[in-house]
Amino acid sequence: QLQLVESGGGLVQTGDSLKLSCTASGRTISNYVMAWFRQAPGQEREIVAAVRRSGTRSYYIDSVKGRFTVSRDNAKNLVSLQMNSLKPEDTAVYYCAADRRTDDTIVTPPESYDYWGQGTQVTVSS
């Protein structure tokens, strides 16, 4: 069993930065594709960023490209999401997720991910 806990959310202004962290326990994250999702009130959950097991390939939704950076430290069982130039449209609950697939490919549907954290709120005021 893999347990994930997010931290680092908060209330910021447009243009500010935040760094979200996902700490894992129970298993090493080296066996999982890791991803960040977000869900705004009344909206569908959407993928934000993902990184392969090795950390050599990553995926970003178009709206965050150039602003967000996902990284992982398998030795520390830690995944991070650095968010720069935040916009009000980024306001959502952000979730850390893990995919146990063995082919090390990145997929976007939330249904494809096996383990989830509790979420952390990010609010960006205008």
PDB file of C-alpha atoms in Angstrom:
ATOM      1  CA  GLN A   1       0.000   0.000   0.000  1.00  0.00           C
ATOM      2  CA  LEU A   2       1.208   3.486  -0.911  1.00  0.00           C
ATOM      3  CA  GLN A   3       0.209   6.540   1.114  1.00  0.00           C
ATOM      4  CA  LEU A   4       0.527  10.085  -0.259  1.00  0.00           C
ATOM      5  CA  VAL A   5       0.286  13.391   1.606  1.00  0.00           C
ATOM      6  CA  GLU A   6       0.333  16.813  -0.073  1.00  0.00           C
ATOM      7  CA  SER A   7       1.437  20.065   1.505  1.00  0.00           C
ATOM      8  CA  GLY A   8       2.349  23.610   0.507  1.00  0.00           C
ATOM      9  CA  GLY A   9      -0.965  25.061  -0.646  1.00  0.00           C
ATOM     10  CA  GLY A  10      -2.216  28.455   0.423  1.00  0.00           C
ATOM     11  CA  LEU A  11      -3.674  31.823  -0.524  1.00  0.00           C
ATOM     12  CA  VAL A  12      -1.535  33.923  -2.873  1.00  0.00           C
ATOM     13  CA  GLN A  13      -1.886  36.799  -5.313  1.00  0.00           C
ATOM     14  CA  THR A  14      -1.677  36.732  -9.087  1.00  0.00           C
ATOM     15  CA  GLY A  15       1.952  36.362 -10.142  1.00  0.00           C
ATOM     16  CA  ASP A  16       3.100  34.705  -6.918  1.00  0.00           C
ATOM     17  CA  SER A  17       4.756  31.310  -6.604  1.00  0.00           C
ATOM     18  CA  LEU A  18       4.048  28.205  -4.555  1.00  0.00           C
ATOM     19  CA  LYS A  19       5.803  24.871  -4.209  1.00  0.00           C
ATOM     20  CA  LEU A  20       3.671  21.840  -3.479  1.00  0.00           C
ATOM     21  CA  SER A  21       5.205  18.718  -1.979  1.00  0.00           C
ATOM     22  CA  CYS A  22       3.975  15.133  -1.957  1.00  0.00           C
ATOM     23  CA  THR A  23       5.503  12.821   0.629  1.00  0.00           C
ATOM     24  CA  ALA A  24       5.069   9.084   0.175  1.00  0.00           C
ATOM     25  CA  SER A  25       5.215   6.193   2.608  1.00  0.00           C
ATOM     26  CA  GLY A  26       4.589   2.460   2.578  1.00  0.00           C
ATOM     27  CA  ARG A  27       6.403   1.874  -0.722  1.00  0.00           C
ATOM     28  CA  THR A  28       9.082   3.538  -2.777  1.00  0.00           C
ATOM     29  CA  ILE A  29       7.772   5.880  -5.472  1.00  0.00           C
ATOM     30  CA  SER A  30      10.440   4.590  -7.850  1.00  0.00           C
ATOM     31  CA  ASN A  31       7.902   1.964  -8.965  1.00  0.00           C
ATOM     32  CA  TYR A  32       5.246   4.528  -9.968  1.00  0.00           C
ATOM     33  CA  VAL A  33       4.522   7.195 -12.525  1.00  0.00           C
ATOM     34  CA  MET A  34       3.697  10.254 -10.397  1.00  0.00           C
ATOM     35  CA  ALA A  35       1.282  13.035 -11.289  1.00  0.00           C
ATOM     36  CA  TRP A  36      -0.424  16.171 -10.021  1.00  0.00           C
ATOM     37  CA  PHE A  37      -4.124  16.742 -10.666  1.00  0.00           C
ATOM     38  CA  ARG A  38      -6.362  19.657  -9.762  1.00  0.00           C
ATOM     39  CA  GLN A  39     -10.090  20.149  -9.351  1.00  0.00           C
ATOM     40  CA  ALA A  40     -11.887  23.478  -9.099  1.00  0.00           C
ATOM     41  CA  PRO A  41     -15.393  23.741  -7.590  1.00  0.00           C
ATOM     42  CA  GLY A  42     -17.965  22.398 -10.031  1.00  0.00           C
ATOM     43  CA  GLN A  43     -15.277  21.315 -12.506  1.00  0.00           C
ATOM     44  CA  GLU A  44     -13.868  18.000 -13.661  1.00  0.00           C
ATOM     45  CA  ARG A  45     -10.612  16.794 -12.201  1.00  0.00           C
ATOM     46  CA  GLU A  46      -7.785  17.405 -14.679  1.00  0.00           C
ATOM     47  CA  ILE A  47      -4.155  16.426 -14.879  1.00  0.00           C
ATOM     48  CA  VAL A  48      -1.654  19.233 -14.369  1.00  0.00           C
ATOM     49  CA  ALA A  49       1.722  17.518 -14.650  1.00  0.00           C
ATOM     50  CA  ALA A  50       3.236  14.041 -14.545  1.00  0.00           C
ATOM     51  CA  VAL A  51       6.693  12.503 -14.505  1.00  0.00           C
ATOM     52  CA  ARG A  52       7.913   9.023 -15.411  1.00  0.00           C
ATOM     53  CA  ARG A  53       9.525   6.708 -12.887  1.00  0.00           C
ATOM     54  CA  SER A  54      13.043   7.715 -13.895  1.00  0.00           C
ATOM     55  CA  GLY A  55      12.245  11.426 -13.988  1.00  0.00           C
ATOM     56  CA  THR A  56      13.579  11.715 -17.534  1.00  0.00           C
ATOM     57  CA  ARG A  57      10.219  12.500 -19.199  1.00  0.00           C
ATOM     58  CA  SER A  58       7.397  14.740 -18.075  1.00  0.00           C
ATOM     59  CA  TYR A  59       3.964  15.950 -19.175  1.00  0.00           C
ATOM     60  CA  TYR A  60       2.210  19.293 -18.627  1.00  0.00           C
ATOM     61  CA  ILE A  61      -1.251  20.482 -19.491  1.00  0.00           C
ATOM     62  CA  ASP A  62      -1.036  23.343 -21.992  1.00  0.00           C
ATOM     63  CA  SER A  63      -2.281  25.995 -19.583  1.00  0.00           C
ATOM     64  CA  VAL A  64       0.664  25.507 -17.186  1.00  0.00           C
ATOM     65  CA  LYS A  65       3.530  24.948 -19.630  1.00  0.00           C
ATOM     66  CA  GLY A  66       6.382  27.319 -18.908  1.00  0.00           C
ATOM     67  CA  ARG A  67       5.016  28.139 -15.446  1.00  0.00           C
ATOM     68  CA  PHE A  68       4.922  24.822 -13.557  1.00  0.00           C
ATOM     69  CA  THR A  69       7.708  22.286 -13.059  1.00  0.00           C
ATOM     70  CA  VAL A  70       7.250  18.768 -11.698  1.00  0.00           C
ATOM     71  CA  SER A  71      10.178  16.922 -10.157  1.00  0.00           C
ATOM     72  CA  ARG A  72      10.818  13.781  -8.158  1.00  0.00           C
ATOM     73  CA  ASP A  73      13.434  12.498  -5.761  1.00  0.00           C
ATOM     74  CA  ASN A  74      13.009   8.748  -5.590  1.00  0.00           C
ATOM     75  CA  ALA A  75      15.629   8.372  -2.854  1.00  0.00           C
ATOM     76  CA  LYS A  76      13.639  10.729  -0.607  1.00  0.00           C
ATOM     77  CA  ASN A  77      10.216   9.434  -1.723  1.00  0.00           C
ATOM     78  CA  LEU A  78       9.241  12.987  -2.627  1.00  0.00           C
ATOM     79  CA  VAL A  79       7.456  14.617  -5.568  1.00  0.00           C
ATOM     80  CA  SER A  80       7.226  18.385  -5.999  1.00  0.00           C
ATOM     81  CA  LEU A  81       5.304  20.855  -8.136  1.00  0.00           C
ATOM     82  CA  GLN A  82       6.879  24.281  -8.465  1.00  0.00           C
ATOM     83  CA  MET A  83       4.191  26.759  -9.552  1.00  0.00           C
ATOM     84  CA  ASN A  84       5.270  30.182 -10.809  1.00  0.00           C
ATOM     85  CA  SER A  85       3.338  33.130 -12.243  1.00  0.00           C
ATOM     86  CA  LEU A  86       0.129  31.890 -10.677  1.00  0.00           C
ATOM     87  CA  LYS A  87      -3.193  32.994 -12.129  1.00  0.00           C
ATOM     88  CA  PRO A  88      -6.717  32.993 -10.667  1.00  0.00           C
ATOM     89  CA  GLU A  89      -7.527  30.177 -13.108  1.00  0.00           C
ATOM     90  CA  ASP A  90      -5.063  27.990 -11.168  1.00  0.00           C
ATOM     91  CA  THR A  91      -7.314  28.075  -8.097  1.00  0.00           C
ATOM     92  CA  ALA A  92      -8.220  24.490  -7.207  1.00  0.00           C
ATOM     93  CA  VAL A  93      -7.571  21.609  -4.873  1.00  0.00           C
ATOM     94  CA  TYR A  94      -4.336  19.964  -6.000  1.00  0.00           C
ATOM     95  CA  TYR A  95      -3.867  16.213  -5.638  1.00  0.00           C
ATOM     96  CA  CYS A  96      -0.811  13.995  -5.804  1.00  0.00           C
ATOM     97  CA  ALA A  97      -1.415  10.670  -7.554  1.00  0.00           C
ATOM     98  CA  ALA A  98       0.516   7.499  -8.392  1.00  0.00           C
ATOM     99  CA  ASP A  99       0.121   5.075 -11.301  1.00  0.00           C
ATOM    100  CA  ARG A 100       1.497   1.575 -10.809  1.00  0.00           C
ATOM    101  CA  ARG A 101       1.603   0.627 -14.503  1.00  0.00           C
ATOM    102  CA  THR A 102       4.800  -1.176 -15.425  1.00  0.00           C
ATOM    103  CA  ASP A 103       5.371   0.269 -18.909  1.00  0.00           C
ATOM    104  CA  ASP A 104       6.415   3.702 -17.529  1.00  0.00           C
ATOM    105  CA  THR A 105       4.064   5.658 -19.791  1.00  0.00           C
ATOM    106  CA  ILE A 106       2.187   8.814 -18.786  1.00  0.00           C
ATOM    107  CA  VAL A 107      -1.590   8.797 -19.154  1.00  0.00           C
ATOM    108  CA  THR A 108      -4.012  11.620 -18.402  1.00  0.00           C
ATOM    109  CA  PRO A 109      -7.323  10.166 -17.099  1.00  0.00           C
ATOM    110  CA  PRO A 110      -7.632  10.285 -13.302  1.00  0.00           C
ATOM    111  CA  GLU A 111      -9.203   6.812 -13.443  1.00  0.00           C
ATOM    112  CA  SER A 112      -5.809   5.444 -14.494  1.00  0.00           C
ATOM    113  CA  TYR A 113      -4.178   6.393 -11.188  1.00  0.00           C
ATOM    114  CA  ASP A 114      -4.197   3.981  -8.281  1.00  0.00           C
ATOM    115  CA  TYR A 115      -3.246   6.043  -5.224  1.00  0.00           C
ATOM    116  CA  TRP A 116      -4.218   9.573  -4.182  1.00  0.00           C
ATOM    117  CA  GLY A 117      -3.380  12.090  -1.519  1.00  0.00           C
ATOM    118  CA  GLN A 118      -5.967  14.091   0.405  1.00  0.00           C
ATOM    119  CA  GLY A 119      -5.434  17.276  -1.604  1.00  0.00           C
ATOM    120  CA  THR A 120      -4.181  20.756  -0.762  1.00  0.00           C
ATOM    121  CA  GLN A 121      -6.022  23.993  -1.545  1.00  0.00           C
ATOM    122  CA  VAL A 122      -4.418  26.606  -3.788  1.00  0.00           C
ATOM    123  CA  THR A 123      -6.240  29.932  -4.051  1.00  0.00           C
ATOM    124  CA  VAL A 124      -4.976  32.730  -6.305  1.00  0.00           C
ATOM    125  CA  SER A 125      -6.594  36.126  -5.858  1.00  0.00           C
ATOM    126  CA  SER A 126      -6.722  38.794  -8.551  1.00  0.00           C
TER     127      SER A 126
END
